Amino acid sequence: MSMTWYLAVSAVVFCIGMAGVLTRRNPLAILLCLELMLNASNLSLVAFARTHGNQDGQIFALIVMVVAACEVAIGLGLIVALYRRRLPIDVDELRELQG
Amino acid sequence: MAEVVFVIASLVVIAGAAGTVLVRNAFYAVLALVCHLLGLAALFLLLRAEFVAAAQVIVYAGAVMVLYVFVVAYVGQDDHPLRRRSGRGLRGLSVLFALVLLGEFAIAILGSGLSVLDQKGAGFFPLFGTPEEIGRLFLTKFLLAFELASMLLLLAAVGAVVLARRRSGLDDPREISVADLMRPDDSGTIGDAERGTLHEAAAGPAGR
């Protein structure tokens, strides 16, 4: 299997995730779509690691997974805090910082 | 054989991604993301990244998705119908941006002229991507990154607890604090009287 195909799958998934981040307004769905984008980058990192026969790309992918887990924990904590304060769960409504 | 597995897994990956974006129900979106992650783990196995695939299934599809499901169950659906305030135009524009980015990626991948892209990958030694090798790299070459990652995880855990904890302004009368559990039973609180564990209450009015 040539490496181009893995990169193509990665590009498609990244663009789907980007379209989701731009169109969805529920912060939970936006977090899910961010996961899609991070996973697409992970796939291309691992594909390049295989291409060059070097494991550093796999280490990079694992670190990206750690960062993604941290981002999920903080993001879900924010969503729960929003829900506790009876604020709308909608990124278009939460525009107080916009001035 | 590898081609068949690749086609099936990549179809699962792309279908799962599309489902995550398109499905309105948050539960089903999380389930679609789980399918996407499992397909991605199969692709990682094809790329000889055993440890990354195992971590993907255990950490992502196992732990992180359970966290998502719990939060979806707690917060629930947004029941109010979608208001079209952001408008069709903006939505179409963002889809257009995604398509433009896809075209750009296609040009970059196909037109970059990297000769290495067309081959099946470099030769690899038998232990490539196994837990032994990844662990050796983490404890030798990437020790600093490893320690920083553990520090980051600790900070994220503490931060999530601080963000999601109950604020003092919204007291819940049913909340039980540690002090309640530490106190001996008949120390004369109202709670003891309600449970009937006070000696006076147990003896009744005749005892006075």
Short mmCIF file of C-alpha atoms in Angstrom, two decimals, chain B:
data_model
loop_
_atom_site.label_atom_id
_atom_site.label_comp_id
_atom_site.label_asym_id
_atom_site.label_seq_id
_atom_site.Cartn_x
_atom_site.Cartn_y
_atom_site.Cartn_z
CA MET B 1 -4.63 -8.75 1.90
CA ALA B 2 -3.28 -5.49 3.23
CA GLU B 3 -5.11 -3.61 0.49
CA VAL B 4 -8.45 -5.15 1.44
CA VAL B 5 -7.95 -4.32 5.11
CA PHE B 6 -6.88 -0.81 4.18
CA VAL B 7 -9.95 -0.15 2.05
CA ILE B 8 -12.36 -1.47 4.68
CA ALA B 9 -10.66 0.39 7.52
CA SER B 10 -10.43 3.65 5.64
CA LEU B 11 -14.11 3.43 4.69
CA VAL B 12 -14.95 2.91 8.37
CA VAL B 13 -12.71 5.86 9.29
CA ILE B 14 -14.27 8.25 6.78
CA ALA B 15 -17.84 7.09 7.45
CA GLY B 16 -17.29 7.47 11.19
CA ALA B 17 -15.91 10.97 10.71
CA ALA B 18 -18.85 11.97 8.52
CA GLY B 19 -21.29 10.51 11.03
CA THR B 20 -19.65 12.43 13.87
CA VAL B 21 -20.12 15.70 12.00
CA LEU B 22 -23.57 15.09 10.51
CA VAL B 23 -25.54 13.31 13.25
CA ARG B 24 -27.58 15.66 15.44
CA ASN B 25 -27.97 13.34 18.42
CA ALA B 26 -24.87 13.69 20.58
CA PHE B 27 -24.96 10.05 21.73
CA TYR B 28 -24.90 8.78 18.17
CA ALA B 29 -22.14 11.24 17.31
CA VAL B 30 -20.00 9.78 20.11
CA LEU B 31 -20.73 6.25 18.89
CA ALA B 32 -19.72 7.25 15.35
CA LEU B 33 -16.48 8.64 16.76
CA VAL B 34 -15.84 5.29 18.49
CA CYS B 35 -16.25 3.52 15.12
CA HIS B 36 -13.88 6.05 13.59
CA LEU B 37 -11.28 5.37 16.30
CA LEU B 38 -11.51 1.60 15.86
CA GLY B 39 -10.96 1.94 12.11
CA LEU B 40 -8.04 4.23 12.77
CA ALA B 41 -6.53 1.63 15.11
CA ALA B 42 -6.70 -0.90 12.24
CA LEU B 43 -4.86 1.57 10.01
CA PHE B 44 -2.21 2.02 12.71
CA LEU B 45 -1.75 -1.75 12.83
CA LEU B 46 -1.23 -1.77 9.07
CA LEU B 47 1.45 0.88 9.56
CA ARG B 48 3.28 -1.31 12.12
CA ALA B 49 2.39 0.93 15.04
CA GLU B 50 1.20 -1.73 17.46
CA PHE B 51 1.58 0.29 20.62
CA VAL B 52 -0.11 3.37 19.19
CA ALA B 53 -3.03 1.22 18.02
CA ALA B 54 -3.40 -0.38 21.46
CA ALA B 55 -3.22 3.00 23.18
CA GLN B 56 -5.77 4.34 20.72
CA VAL B 57 -8.26 1.59 21.54
CA ILE B 58 -7.70 1.58 25.30
CA VAL B 59 -7.26 5.29 25.99
CA TYR B 60 -9.44 6.86 23.32
CA ALA B 61 -12.18 4.40 22.53
CA GLY B 62 -12.16 3.20 26.13
CA ALA B 63 -11.58 6.03 28.55
CA VAL B 64 -12.09 9.33 26.73
CA MET B 65 -15.27 8.22 25.01
CA VAL B 66 -16.73 7.03 28.32
CA LEU B 67 -16.06 10.53 29.64
CA TYR B 68 -17.92 11.94 26.64
CA VAL B 69 -20.85 9.62 27.19
CA PHE B 70 -21.08 10.62 30.85
CA VAL B 71 -21.08 14.33 29.99
CA VAL B 72 -23.68 13.82 27.25
CA ALA B 73 -25.87 11.95 29.73
CA TYR B 74 -25.40 14.72 32.31
CA VAL B 75 -25.88 17.73 30.09
CA GLY B 76 -28.41 16.09 27.79
CA GLN B 77 -29.55 17.18 24.40
CA ASP B 78 -30.23 20.72 23.41
CA ASP B 79 -33.94 20.28 23.03
CA HIS B 80 -34.74 23.64 21.54
CA PRO B 81 -34.95 23.51 17.75
CA LEU B 82 -32.03 24.91 15.85
CA ARG B 83 -32.38 28.56 15.18
CA ARG B 84 -31.05 29.67 11.86
CA ARG B 85 -29.43 32.76 13.28
CA SER B 86 -25.97 32.07 11.93
CA GLY B 87 -27.64 31.57 8.57
CA ARG B 88 -27.31 29.29 5.61
CA GLY B 89 -24.71 31.50 3.98
CA LEU B 90 -22.20 31.22 6.79
CA ARG B 91 -22.66 27.45 6.92
CA GLY B 92 -22.20 27.11 3.17
CA LEU B 93 -19.13 29.32 3.39
CA SER B 94 -17.53 27.10 6.04
CA VAL B 95 -18.20 23.96 3.99
CA LEU B 96 -16.65 25.76 1.03
CA PHE B 97 -13.59 26.54 3.15
CA ALA B 98 -13.27 22.86 4.06
CA LEU B 99 -13.48 21.86 0.39
CA VAL B 100 -10.86 24.44 -0.55
CA LEU B 101 -8.58 23.05 2.15
CA LEU B 102 -9.16 19.53 0.79
CA GLY B 103 -8.19 20.65 -2.70
CA GLU B 104 -5.10 22.29 -1.28
CA PHE B 105 -4.12 19.09 0.52
CA ALA B 106 -4.68 17.08 -2.65
CA ILE B 107 -2.42 19.41 -4.61
CA ALA B 108 0.18 19.29 -1.84
CA ILE B 109 0.16 15.49 -1.62
CA LEU B 110 0.02 14.73 -5.31
CA GLY B 111 2.16 17.58 -6.55
CA SER B 112 4.90 17.61 -3.96
CA GLY B 113 7.02 15.22 -5.99
CA LEU B 114 8.30 13.40 -2.95
CA SER B 115 9.56 10.15 -4.38
CA VAL B 116 9.24 8.50 -0.98
CA LEU B 117 5.44 8.86 -1.12
CA ASP B 118 5.05 6.30 -3.86
CA GLN B 119 6.94 3.52 -2.19
CA LYS B 120 5.69 1.07 0.39
CA GLY B 121 7.85 2.44 3.16
CA ALA B 122 11.38 1.98 4.36
CA GLY B 123 12.66 -1.29 5.67
CA PHE B 124 12.02 -1.79 9.33
CA PHE B 125 13.49 -3.99 12.00
CA PRO B 126 11.33 -6.69 13.62
CA LEU B 127 10.64 -4.77 16.83
CA PHE B 128 9.39 -1.66 15.00
CA GLY B 129 6.57 -0.04 16.95
CA THR B 130 6.31 -2.64 19.69
CA PRO B 131 5.82 -1.58 23.32
CA GLU B 132 9.46 -2.45 24.11
CA GLU B 133 10.80 -0.05 21.53
CA ILE B 134 8.34 2.73 22.36
CA GLY B 135 9.12 2.36 26.06
CA ARG B 136 12.86 2.42 25.40
CA LEU B 137 12.50 5.60 23.34
CA PHE B 138 10.31 7.25 25.96
CA LEU B 139 12.83 6.57 28.71
CA THR B 140 15.95 7.48 26.75
CA LYS B 141 15.58 9.86 23.84
CA PHE B 142 12.24 11.43 24.75
CA LEU B 143 12.47 11.45 28.54
CA LEU B 144 11.76 15.17 28.79
CA ALA B 145 8.66 14.91 26.61
CA PHE B 146 7.48 11.95 28.70
CA GLU B 147 7.83 13.86 31.98
CA LEU B 148 6.19 16.96 30.53
CA ALA B 149 3.28 14.85 29.28
CA SER B 150 2.74 13.38 32.75
CA MET B 151 2.87 16.88 34.27
CA LEU B 152 0.36 18.09 31.69
CA LEU B 153 -2.01 15.22 32.48
CA LEU B 154 -1.81 16.03 36.20
CA LEU B 155 -2.55 19.69 35.54
CA ALA B 156 -5.48 18.81 33.27
CA ALA B 157 -6.97 16.48 35.89
CA VAL B 158 -6.73 19.13 38.61
CA GLY B 159 -8.06 21.79 36.26
CA ALA B 160 -11.04 19.69 35.23
CA VAL B 161 -11.94 19.05 38.87
CA VAL B 162 -11.63 22.76 39.71
CA LEU B 163 -13.73 23.78 36.71
CA ALA B 164 -16.51 21.27 37.23
CA ARG B 165 -16.77 21.36 41.01
CA ARG B 166 -19.85 22.59 42.83
CA ARG B 167 -19.68 26.32 43.48
CA SER B 168 -20.30 27.52 47.04
CA GLY B 169 -23.13 29.77 45.87
CA LEU B 170 -25.25 26.83 44.77
CA ASP B 171 -25.44 24.76 47.93
CA ASP B 172 -27.10 21.43 47.68
CA PRO B 173 -28.74 20.45 50.99
CA ARG B 174 -28.23 16.78 50.23
CA GLU B 175 -24.50 17.26 49.96
CA ILE B 176 -22.52 15.22 52.46
CA SER B 177 -19.21 16.60 53.65
CA VAL B 178 -16.32 14.69 55.15
CA ALA B 179 -16.95 16.35 58.53
CA ASP B 180 -20.36 14.65 58.72
CA LEU B 181 -18.77 11.26 58.36
CA MET B 182 -16.00 11.93 60.87
CA ARG B 183 -18.31 13.06 63.68
CA PRO B 184 -19.54 10.46 66.16
CA ASP B 185 -23.16 9.55 65.80
CA ASP B 186 -24.86 11.13 68.81
CA SER B 187 -23.10 14.48 68.94
CA GLY B 188 -26.39 16.34 69.07
CA THR B 189 -26.87 17.65 65.56
CA ILE B 190 -30.20 18.17 63.87
CA GLY B 191 -29.40 15.31 61.56
CA ASP B 192 -29.06 12.98 64.54
CA ALA B 193 -32.43 14.10 65.85
CA GLU B 194 -34.04 13.43 62.51
CA ARG B 195 -32.54 9.97 62.36
CA GLY B 196 -33.63 9.31 65.92
CA THR B 197 -30.16 8.45 67.18
CA LEU B 198 -30.17 11.03 69.99
CA HIS B 199 -30.56 9.40 73.37
CA GLU B 200 -33.30 11.82 74.40
CA ALA B 201 -35.21 11.15 71.24
CA ALA B 202 -34.84 7.43 71.70
CA ALA B 203 -35.99 7.57 75.28
CA GLY B 204 -39.02 9.59 74.33
CA PRO B 205 -40.86 12.27 76.31
CA ALA B 206 -41.43 9.91 79.26
CA GLY B 207 -37.73 9.90 80.04
CA ARG B 208 -37.61 13.58 81.03
#
